[in-house]
XYZ file of C-alpha atoms in Angstrom:
369
model
C -24.838 -17.431 15.791
C -22.984 -20.665 14.605
C -20.021 -21.522 12.609
C -21.305 -22.844 8.962
C -18.337 -22.566 7.022
C -14.377 -22.010 7.212
C -12.416 -21.469 3.990
C -8.959 -21.495 3.770
C -7.024 -19.524 1.293
C -3.445 -18.725 0.318
C -1.475 -16.114 -1.353
C 2.517 -15.575 -1.596
C 3.531 -12.025 0.082
C 6.911 -10.511 -1.170
C 9.371 -8.184 0.859
C 9.177 -4.794 -0.758
C 12.810 -4.076 -0.991
C 13.267 -7.585 -2.393
C 15.365 -9.596 0.100
C 15.154 -9.265 4.157
C 18.490 -10.158 5.915
C 18.192 -11.674 9.798
C 20.633 -13.177 11.449
C 22.475 -16.567 10.803
C 21.952 -16.360 7.257
C 18.108 -16.369 7.465
C 16.977 -14.224 4.193
C 13.303 -12.951 3.837
C 11.988 -12.590 0.073
C 8.352 -14.330 -0.902
C 6.365 -16.103 1.604
C 3.175 -18.445 1.840
C 0.794 -16.456 3.764
C -2.556 -18.144 5.009
C -6.556 -16.156 4.984
C -9.066 -17.733 7.256
C -12.559 -17.018 6.238
C -15.474 -17.665 8.472
C -19.282 -17.802 7.903
C -21.834 -17.718 10.572
C -25.379 -18.618 9.673
C -26.542 -15.251 9.231
C -24.298 -14.508 6.273
C -21.369 -12.851 8.423
C -18.012 -13.297 8.108
C -14.975 -12.578 9.600
C -11.117 -12.805 8.196
C -7.762 -13.666 9.968
C -4.408 -14.490 8.424
C -1.657 -16.185 9.429
C 2.342 -15.875 7.705
C 5.188 -17.609 9.522
C 8.770 -15.981 9.006
C 9.988 -19.044 7.168
C 10.547 -22.024 8.645
C 13.944 -21.252 11.061
C 12.052 -18.234 12.887
C 9.960 -19.858 14.866
C 8.448 -23.591 15.434
C 6.058 -22.739 12.538
C 6.220 -22.613 8.900
C 3.968 -21.806 5.598
C 2.680 -25.717 5.167
C 2.354 -26.077 8.733
C -0.600 -23.606 8.918
C -2.132 -25.094 5.910
C -2.140 -28.484 7.480
C -2.752 -27.669 11.127
C -6.161 -25.850 9.748
C -7.121 -28.631 7.899
C -7.248 -30.654 11.403
C -8.369 -27.155 13.082
C -11.459 -26.294 10.953
C -13.862 -28.965 11.396
C -13.783 -28.310 15.213
C -15.348 -25.038 14.966
C -18.430 -25.945 13.009
C -21.564 -25.059 14.939
C -19.866 -22.889 17.171
C -20.545 -19.459 17.862
C -17.743 -17.680 16.740
C -18.208 -14.742 19.523
C -17.238 -16.919 22.094
C -13.589 -16.632 21.670
C -12.843 -18.378 24.783
C -15.160 -21.625 23.385
C -13.420 -21.680 19.801
C -10.116 -21.874 21.322
C -10.873 -24.704 24.150
C -12.485 -25.931 20.700
C -8.890 -26.094 19.011
C -6.839 -27.187 22.038
C -8.660 -30.542 22.683
C -8.623 -30.760 18.669
C -4.617 -29.900 18.226
C -1.811 -29.464 20.474
C 0.342 -26.414 19.703
C 0.420 -24.977 16.591
C -0.566 -21.662 17.838
C 0.375 -19.741 14.711
C -2.551 -21.732 12.961
C -5.103 -21.435 15.806
C -4.122 -17.334 15.215
C -6.056 -17.159 11.858
C -9.225 -18.888 12.936
C -9.061 -16.707 16.573
C -9.100 -13.519 14.796
C -11.149 -14.364 12.347
C -14.061 -14.713 14.816
C -13.001 -11.833 16.563
C -13.544 -9.997 13.470
C -16.634 -11.985 12.655
C -17.948 -10.894 16.150
C -17.115 -7.434 15.580
C -19.324 -7.042 12.138
C -22.397 -9.092 13.859
C -22.255 -6.056 16.649
C -21.536 -3.487 14.477
C -18.550 -2.471 16.282
C -14.864 -2.507 15.310
C -12.401 -5.063 17.405
C -11.008 -2.215 19.163
C -14.447 -1.740 21.374
C -14.359 -5.581 21.743
C -10.755 -5.315 22.882
C -11.630 -2.968 25.480
C -12.034 -0.003 23.800
C -10.200 2.695 21.763
C -7.480 4.116 24.228
C -5.420 5.518 21.573
C -6.181 7.507 18.159
C -2.756 7.186 16.750
C 0.903 5.638 17.714
C 4.054 5.724 16.656
C 5.248 2.807 14.576
C 9.008 1.342 14.275
C 10.712 0.698 10.975
C 13.032 -2.877 10.550
C 16.417 -2.115 9.088
C 17.634 -5.773 7.603
C 21.030 -6.582 8.317
C 23.634 -5.308 5.994
C 26.749 -2.930 5.911
C 26.831 -0.468 8.489
C 26.941 2.544 5.919
C 23.878 1.052 4.362
C 21.621 0.412 7.425
C 22.426 4.198 8.565
C 21.990 5.489 5.013
C 18.109 3.855 5.098
C 17.579 5.099 8.478
C 18.475 8.507 7.632
C 16.097 8.315 4.922
C 13.393 7.321 7.035
C 14.150 10.037 9.648
C 12.720 12.352 7.103
C 9.311 10.392 7.013
C 9.139 11.022 11.063
C 10.727 7.732 11.744
C 11.844 8.042 15.655
C 12.637 4.102 16.575
C 14.256 1.907 14.448
C 15.022 -1.936 14.805
C 18.387 -2.677 13.664
C 18.875 -6.574 12.795
C 22.390 -7.654 14.366
C 23.791 -10.820 15.314
C 27.310 -11.415 13.711
C 30.265 -10.380 15.167
C 29.813 -8.144 18.160
C 32.491 -5.131 17.179
C 30.726 -5.133 13.285
C 27.292 -5.071 15.115
C 28.418 -2.592 17.783
C 29.671 -0.369 14.902
C 26.474 -0.621 12.754
C 24.753 0.734 15.732
C 27.191 3.817 16.305
C 26.426 4.370 12.677
C 22.660 4.272 13.167
C 22.769 6.486 16.425
C 24.731 8.986 14.470
C 22.196 9.022 11.436
C 18.903 8.963 13.555
C 17.369 12.318 15.888
C 18.384 13.058 19.295
C 15.418 11.903 20.236
C 15.147 8.494 18.287
C 15.810 4.831 19.659
C 17.465 2.095 18.479
C 16.786 -1.707 19.211
C 19.527 -3.673 18.777
C 17.697 -6.851 17.579
C 19.896 -10.198 17.495
C 16.845 -12.666 16.754
C 18.540 -14.962 19.009
C 21.978 -14.722 16.911
C 24.109 -14.382 19.930
C 25.648 -17.095 22.226
C 25.885 -15.503 25.860
C 29.692 -14.665 25.312
C 29.027 -12.619 22.074
C 26.086 -11.049 23.861
C 27.810 -10.132 26.496
C 30.646 -8.268 24.527
C 27.838 -6.508 22.426
C 26.405 -5.299 25.303
C 29.210 -3.926 26.889
C 30.017 -2.276 23.519
C 26.462 -0.254 23.379
C 26.031 0.248 26.913
C 27.450 4.133 26.683
C 24.193 4.974 25.078
C 21.471 5.796 26.601
C 19.126 5.169 23.348
C 19.755 1.477 22.973
C 17.747 -1.322 23.895
C 18.402 -4.856 23.991
C 16.597 -7.203 21.816
C 16.831 -10.890 22.162
C 20.043 -11.718 22.329
C 19.961 -15.003 22.792
C 17.943 -17.890 21.258
C 17.540 -19.130 24.967
C 15.933 -17.986 27.742
C 18.789 -18.809 30.067
C 20.987 -17.043 28.245
C 19.033 -13.854 27.979
C 18.649 -13.959 31.739
C 22.666 -14.517 32.043
C 23.138 -11.621 29.678
C 20.762 -9.505 31.356
C 22.612 -9.691 34.581
C 25.875 -8.303 33.323
C 23.989 -5.306 31.115
C 22.703 -1.716 32.257
C 20.838 -1.864 28.541
C 17.124 -2.321 29.171
C 16.324 -5.885 27.766
C 12.837 -6.635 25.186
C 12.456 -10.399 24.850
C 10.954 -11.659 21.869
C 11.252 -15.404 20.549
C 11.567 -16.768 24.304
C 7.816 -15.442 25.232
C 5.384 -17.737 23.122
C 2.403 -17.434 25.659
C 1.015 -16.464 29.800
C 3.608 -19.146 30.913
C 6.738 -18.431 28.919
C 5.887 -14.316 30.075
C 5.872 -14.552 34.164
C 8.818 -16.980 33.912
C 10.596 -14.403 32.618
C 9.215 -11.978 34.643
C 9.510 -13.722 37.733
C 13.338 -13.721 36.631
C 13.765 -10.123 36.422
C 14.540 -10.923 32.945
C 12.901 -7.875 30.625
C 12.093 -4.094 30.609
C 9.793 -5.146 27.629
C 8.112 -8.029 25.159
C 7.990 -7.666 21.482
C 5.063 -9.599 21.114
C 3.632 -11.488 17.552
C -0.409 -12.162 17.131
C 0.365 -15.048 15.836
C 2.773 -16.280 18.076
C 0.841 -16.617 21.146
C -2.322 -17.927 19.205
C -4.474 -14.894 18.086
C -6.214 -11.951 19.465
C -7.764 -14.008 22.494
C -4.291 -14.735 24.165
C -2.537 -11.465 22.932
C -5.341 -9.518 25.136
C -4.095 -12.113 28.159
C -0.743 -10.989 27.743
C -1.660 -7.189 27.138
C -3.243 -7.304 30.060
C -0.012 -8.711 32.282
C 2.184 -6.299 30.868
C -0.233 -3.287 31.654
C -0.809 -5.168 35.545
C 2.819 -5.721 35.742
C 4.802 -2.598 34.275
C 6.232 -4.330 31.222
C 6.409 -2.070 27.953
C 5.244 -3.950 25.046
C 5.324 -4.199 21.042
C 2.996 -5.121 19.445
C 3.306 -6.512 15.443
C 3.315 -10.219 13.586
C 5.920 -12.238 11.989
C 5.025 -11.244 8.582
C 1.704 -11.061 6.648
C -0.306 -8.703 4.749
C -3.141 -5.782 5.465
C -5.188 -8.687 7.714
C -2.767 -9.336 9.828
C -1.546 -5.410 10.087
C -5.387 -4.581 11.022
C -5.149 -7.194 14.067
C -2.493 -5.926 15.177
C -3.822 -2.118 15.051
C -6.753 -2.871 16.741
C -5.006 -4.216 19.694
C -2.465 -1.279 19.870
C -5.359 0.999 19.984
C -7.318 -0.739 22.483
C -3.568 -0.530 24.877
C -2.835 1.669 27.518
C -0.304 4.237 26.638
C 1.736 3.923 29.548
C 2.984 0.068 28.314
C 2.826 0.441 24.618
C 6.488 0.718 23.306
C 5.832 0.430 19.738
C 3.776 -1.007 16.897
C 4.536 -2.096 13.669
C 2.482 -2.708 10.049
C 3.883 -5.497 8.498
C 1.590 -4.553 5.308
C 4.398 -1.701 4.776
C 7.190 -4.352 4.215
C 5.206 -6.552 1.577
C 4.181 -5.630 -2.309
C 0.888 -7.592 -1.858
C -2.106 -5.957 -0.652
C -5.433 -7.736 -0.486
C -7.214 -5.432 1.526
C -6.913 -2.309 -0.497
C -3.328 -1.292 1.749
C -5.813 -0.897 4.809
C -5.009 0.287 7.541
C -2.033 2.050 6.521
C 0.593 3.649 8.112
C 1.019 7.980 7.906
C 4.087 9.563 8.693
C 5.459 6.603 10.490
C 1.695 6.364 12.582
C -0.336 4.100 12.470
C -4.372 4.259 13.350
C -6.967 1.350 13.761
C -9.929 1.564 11.441
C -13.399 2.404 12.691
C -15.388 0.171 11.040
C -16.786 -2.739 11.847
C -14.807 -5.880 13.012
C -11.242 -5.403 11.570
C -12.963 -2.823 9.536
C -11.162 -3.917 6.191
C -12.567 -5.515 2.843
C -10.638 -8.634 1.683
C -10.537 -8.945 -2.022
C -11.635 -12.380 -2.761
C -10.787 -12.102 -6.003
C -7.415 -11.421 -5.481
C -7.168 -14.652 -3.157
C -8.667 -17.131 -6.131
C -10.291 -19.968 -4.994
C -9.951 -21.494 -1.362
C -7.450 -24.196 -0.609
C -9.995 -25.709 0.962
C -13.157 -25.965 3.226
C -15.304 -27.259 5.555
C -19.461 -26.332 6.213
C -22.275 -28.105 7.526
């Protein structure tokens, strides 16, 4: 089997509630998402998706993904899509970095390999350990009463874990967390996520204000790993690292510095399912809890998340996010779909979804043998 064509599509995804705000005045409304379709010589196809969260969240942006894929796609032609390690070798030899762009091609190969074998990607990732798993809900930054009201509404739908977007004045953020703690059930968990919005001094103040609760996790308080490690030494709150963890090297650096209790792993941030599986297995071996999600996107990105989560050991799976719950557009029939804040991986071959090419329209560009 060999890759005979790589086609790249684009579509826009819009946030279901209009505007999603993060620290630093970053606001998400509509973002360009990129879908890769890979075709093999026997006609089997596979899909992958990447959608950076704007241009100031990570060193990534929507048009950058498309430009990188123009460079990467010719290197895939003639390769066996089932040889995902070799596919990644070829992409790395062609273009340094740009993991978020490589992710879409990598996931498309996993999808194609599963379809060719007649098994779900979950099987290729080691097997279905979990039939279902809890999903968390992300609450955009806003007034404390509005955030608490949203949590109250979500609680009735079964949500027991919420991620609060913070990163403003520490006392104001602490007030947001405390109001949400009153709104959520006694078994609920609050993840205080500043997305790197505090510098070290403010992060320490915020941590001290939140330490009286045993239901609060502190996520990526500062932009750099060094600052997060400094804060880590001065708080008893369990620490989650997100933006600081981009690959195995940064994971091991943080681990050996005793820098975290959990990581938030976004599939496109680390380069796709091939690299994400490496980090997942390190977490399982070293006892680090793991949240699995992606930066943004629709049904194909969510499907990749669902399979990685379903094949992860329950002892380390902290939480999961289905990003297609956050957007209005659904190019694969809103599948996979959450149900009362629980997620499941499709059981069909590959990613187990059917992408509607009519919704995507003509490819932005393509390459073929």
